[in-house]
Backbone as numpy.savetxt, mean C-alpha at the origin, in Angstrom:
# Nx Ny Nz CAx CAy CAz Cx Cy Cz
12.17 9.27 -9.45 11.77 8.18 -10.30 10.26 8.23 -10.49
9.82 8.16 -11.71 8.39 8.12 -11.99 8.02 6.72 -12.43
6.78 6.39 -12.25 6.32 5.09 -12.68 5.39 4.48 -11.66
4.36 3.86 -12.17 3.35 3.23 -11.33 3.75 1.81 -11.02
3.49 1.39 -9.80 3.71 0.00 -9.48 4.25 -0.23 -8.09
4.64 -1.46 -7.89 5.14 -1.93 -6.61 6.66 -1.79 -6.57
7.15 -1.28 -5.46 8.58 -1.14 -5.26 8.92 -1.69 -3.88
9.89 -2.56 -3.80 10.33 -3.08 -2.51 11.61 -2.37 -2.13
11.79 -2.17 -0.83 13.00 -1.52 -0.36 13.39 -2.11 0.99
14.64 -1.96 1.31 15.15 -2.46 2.59 14.80 -1.44 3.67
14.19 -1.92 4.74 13.84 -1.07 5.88 15.08 -0.82 6.73
14.96 0.09 7.68 16.10 0.45 8.53 16.63 -0.75 9.31
15.77 -1.72 9.62 16.19 -2.89 10.39 16.73 -4.02 9.51
16.91 -3.76 8.22 17.47 -4.76 7.31 16.44 -5.66 6.65
15.21 -5.60 7.09 14.14 -6.39 6.47 13.56 -5.59 5.30
12.49 -6.08 4.69 11.95 -5.44 3.49 10.52 -4.97 3.70
10.18 -3.91 2.99 8.81 -3.42 2.95 8.51 -3.01 1.53
7.22 -2.85 1.23 6.86 -2.43 -0.11 6.20 -1.07 -0.08
6.26 -0.41 -1.22 5.58 0.86 -1.46 4.83 0.72 -2.77
3.65 1.30 -2.82 2.89 1.35 -4.06 2.90 2.79 -4.55
3.38 2.98 -5.78 3.50 4.32 -6.34 2.50 4.52 -7.46
1.99 5.74 -7.54 1.10 6.15 -8.63 1.95 6.49 -9.85
1.30 6.73 -10.97 2.00 7.03 -12.22 2.90 8.26 -12.08
2.52 9.22 -11.23 3.33 10.43 -11.07 4.52 10.22 -10.14
4.70 8.99 -9.64 5.83 8.68 -8.79 5.57 8.88 -7.31
4.41 9.40 -6.97 4.07 9.63 -5.56 3.71 8.32 -4.88
4.22 8.12 -3.67 3.91 6.92 -2.90 2.47 7.03 -2.40
1.66 6.03 -2.73 0.24 6.00 -2.40 0.00 5.26 -1.09
0.72 4.16 -0.89 0.54 3.31 0.29 1.83 2.58 0.58
1.96 2.14 1.83 3.13 1.39 2.25 2.69 0.18 3.06
3.52 -0.84 3.06 3.21 -2.02 3.86 3.29 -1.64 5.33
2.38 -2.17 6.10 2.39 -1.91 7.54 3.38 -2.81 8.25
3.75 -3.90 7.61 4.70 -4.86 8.18 6.00 -4.84 7.39
7.03 -5.42 7.98 8.28 -5.64 7.27 8.42 -7.15 7.08
9.19 -7.54 6.07 9.29 -8.95 5.68 10.75 -9.37 5.61
10.98 -10.67 5.71 12.35 -11.20 5.70 13.04 -11.06 4.35
12.27 -11.06 3.26 12.88 -10.93 1.93 11.98 -10.07 1.04
12.57 -9.62 -0.06 11.79 -8.85 -1.03 10.68 -9.73 -1.61
10.96 -11.01 -1.81 9.95 -11.94 -2.32 8.77 -12.08 -1.38
9.05 -12.14 -0.07 7.96 -12.21 0.91 7.10 -10.95 0.85
7.74 -9.80 0.70 7.00 -8.53 0.61 6.13 -8.52 -0.65
6.66 -9.00 -1.76 5.90 -9.03 -3.01 4.74 -10.01 -2.93
4.93 -11.14 -2.27 3.82 -12.11 -2.10 2.72 -11.53 -1.22
3.10 -10.81 -0.17 2.10 -10.17 0.70 1.31 -9.13 -0.10
1.99 -8.41 -0.98 1.30 -7.43 -1.81 0.34 -8.12 -2.78
0.77 -9.23 -3.37 -0.09 -9.97 -4.29 -1.36 -10.44 -3.59
-1.24 -10.86 -2.34 -2.43 -11.25 -1.56 -3.34 -10.05 -1.34
-2.76 -8.88 -1.11 -3.54 -7.66 -0.93 -4.29 -7.30 -2.21
-3.62 -7.45 -3.36 -4.27 -7.16 -4.64 -5.49 -8.06 -4.82
-5.37 -9.32 -4.44 -6.50 -10.25 -4.55 -7.66 -9.84 -3.66
-7.37 -9.21 -2.54 -8.41 -8.76 -1.62 -9.02 -7.42 -2.03
-8.38 -6.72 -2.93 -8.73 -5.35 -3.32 -10.18 -4.94 -3.21
-11.11 -5.65 -3.87 -12.50 -5.20 -3.88 -13.18 -5.21 -2.51
-12.66 -5.98 -1.56 -13.32 -6.07 -0.25 -12.59 -5.29 0.84
-11.54 -4.58 0.49 -10.79 -3.82 1.49 -11.61 -2.65 2.03
-11.51 -2.45 3.32 -12.18 -1.34 3.99 -11.15 -0.64 4.85
-11.13 0.68 4.78 -10.15 1.44 5.55 -10.74 1.95 6.85
-9.89 2.06 7.82 -10.22 2.74 9.07 -9.49 4.08 9.01
-10.24 5.16 9.04 -9.65 6.49 8.95 -9.63 7.10 10.34
-8.46 7.54 10.76 -8.31 8.10 12.09 -7.54 9.41 12.05
-7.78 10.22 13.06 -7.06 11.48 13.20 -5.65 11.18 13.70
-4.69 11.91 13.21 -3.30 11.71 13.60 -3.13 12.09 15.07
-2.57 11.19 15.81 -2.34 11.44 17.23 -1.26 12.51 17.41
-1.58 13.54 18.15 -0.60 14.58 18.45 -0.25 15.49 17.29
-1.07 15.52 16.27 -0.78 16.39 15.14 -1.99 16.57 14.25
-1.88 17.45 13.27 -3.01 17.67 12.37 -3.08 16.59 11.30
-4.26 16.33 10.84 -4.43 15.46 9.68 -5.08 14.13 9.99
-5.28 13.38 8.89 -5.97 12.10 8.91 -5.15 11.07 8.15
-5.19 9.83 8.60 -4.53 8.74 7.88 -5.52 7.59 7.75
-5.25 6.70 6.79 -6.07 5.50 6.66 -5.20 4.27 6.84
-5.83 3.22 7.33 -5.17 1.94 7.50 -6.19 0.85 7.21
-5.74 -0.23 6.60 -6.60 -1.38 6.33 -6.24 -2.46 7.34
-7.18 -2.76 8.24 -6.89 -3.81 9.22 -7.05 -5.20 8.61
-6.21 -6.12 9.08 -6.30 -7.51 8.65 -7.32 -8.28 9.47
-7.38 -9.56 9.24 -8.35 -10.42 9.91 -8.20 -10.39 11.43
-6.99 -10.26 11.92 -6.75 -10.25 13.36 -6.63 -8.84 13.92
-6.94 -7.84 13.10 -6.86 -6.46 13.54 -5.51 -5.81 13.30
-4.50 -6.61 12.93 -3.19 -6.04 12.61 -3.28 -5.33 11.27
-2.64 -4.17 11.14 -2.72 -3.45 9.87 -2.03 -4.18 8.73
-2.68 -4.18 7.56 -2.10 -4.79 6.34 -1.35 -3.75 5.53
-1.96 -2.58 5.42 -1.43 -1.50 4.59 -1.89 -0.19 5.19
-1.11 0.86 4.95 -1.46 2.17 5.49 -1.13 3.27 4.49
-1.75 4.42 4.72 -1.47 5.56 3.85 -0.01 5.97 4.04
0.54 6.55 3.01 1.95 6.93 3.05 2.17 8.25 3.78
1.09 8.97 4.02 1.21 10.27 4.68 -0.12 10.65 5.32
-0.12 11.74 6.06 -1.35 12.27 6.64 -1.97 13.28 5.66
-3.28 13.36 5.69 -4.03 14.28 4.83 -4.71 15.33 5.70
-4.74 16.54 5.20 -5.28 17.66 5.98 -6.77 17.50 6.28
-7.53 16.98 5.32 -8.97 16.85 5.49 -9.40 15.38 5.46
-10.46 15.10 6.20 -11.02 13.75 6.26 -11.42 13.28 4.86
-12.12 14.15 4.11 -12.59 13.79 2.77 -11.42 13.52 1.83
-10.34 14.24 1.97 -9.16 14.01 1.14 -8.56 12.65 1.45
-8.55 12.28 2.71 -8.05 10.96 3.12 -8.94 9.86 2.54
-10.26 10.04 2.59 -11.18 9.07 1.99 -10.89 8.89 0.50
-10.72 10.01 -0.19 -10.45 9.96 -1.64 -9.11 9.28 -1.93
-8.12 9.50 -1.07 -6.82 8.85 -1.25 -6.97 7.33 -1.15
-7.79 6.87 -0.20 -8.03 5.43 -0.08 -8.74 4.91 -1.33
-9.71 5.64 -1.83 -10.41 5.21 -3.06 -9.45 5.11 -4.23
-8.53 6.06 -4.34 -7.54 6.00 -5.43 -6.62 4.79 -5.25
-6.28 4.46 -4.01 -5.47 3.28 -3.73 -6.19 2.02 -4.20
-7.46 1.89 -3.88 -8.24 0.71 -4.29 -8.35 0.65 -5.81
-8.53 1.80 -6.46 -8.60 1.83 -7.93 -7.27 1.40 -8.54
-6.17 1.81 -7.95 -4.85 1.41 -8.44 -4.66 -0.10 -8.27
-5.11 -0.64 -7.14 -5.04 -2.10 -6.95 -5.85 -2.82 -8.02
-7.03 -2.29 -8.34 -7.87 -2.92 -9.36 -7.17 -2.93 -10.72
-6.51 -1.82 -11.07 -5.76 -1.77 -12.34 -4.63 -2.79 -12.33
-3.98 -2.94 -11.20 -2.87 -3.89 -11.11 -3.37 -5.33 -11.18
-4.55 -5.58 -10.63 -5.13 -6.93 -10.68 -5.46 -7.32 -12.12
-5.83 -6.34 -12.94 -6.15 -6.60 -14.34 -4.89 -6.85 -15.17
-3.77 -6.30 -14.71 -2.51 -6.44 -15.45 -1.98 -7.86 -15.30
-1.21 -8.27 -16.25 -0.61 -9.61 -16.19 0.42 -9.65 -15.07
0.41 -10.68 -14.25 1.42 -10.79 -13.18 2.83 -10.89 -13.76
3.74 -10.28 -13.06 5.15 -10.33 -13.45 5.85 -11.42 -12.65
7.04 -11.82 -13.06 7.79 -12.79 -12.28 7.91 -12.33 -10.83
7.82 -13.25 -9.90 7.86 -12.89 -8.49 6.46 -12.89 -7.91
5.43 -13.00 -8.77 4.07 -13.15 -8.28 3.29 -11.88 -8.11
3.91 -10.72 -8.10 3.18 -9.49 -7.85 3.01 -8.70 -9.13
1.77 -8.31 -9.46 1.56 -7.50 -10.65 2.26 -6.16 -10.48
2.89 -5.68 -11.52 3.51 -4.37 -11.50 4.76 -4.30 -10.63
5.38 -5.43 -10.35 6.53 -5.44 -9.45 7.69 -4.66 -10.05
8.32 -3.87 -9.24 9.48 -3.10 -9.63 10.47 -3.05 -8.48
11.59 -2.42 -8.67 12.57 -2.30 -7.59 13.28 -0.99 -7.70
């Protein structure tokens, strides 16, 4: 499936999580938490979009393997969002986070869809 936007899916434990996909269909970021409903996941994403310009990533080396990942910590240190995969180089991981923030900015400019989250899809 190709298409840019937010997609919610049922996690293995029956709860919901969101994924943000780029125009080429590649998953850019995933929710770090799971939610009781798809609506809760979409509302959490909408809050993240509002924070977009002030988000800062923590980039760390993958434990026990090659590569780098990024995570955006919340106010209490709990992760809000994380990269969908590990990147071979630190600079590539930094650029992936920048592309994520740029995608959030585009979504913030778009008109919100029903459910409260810009670009919501399923």
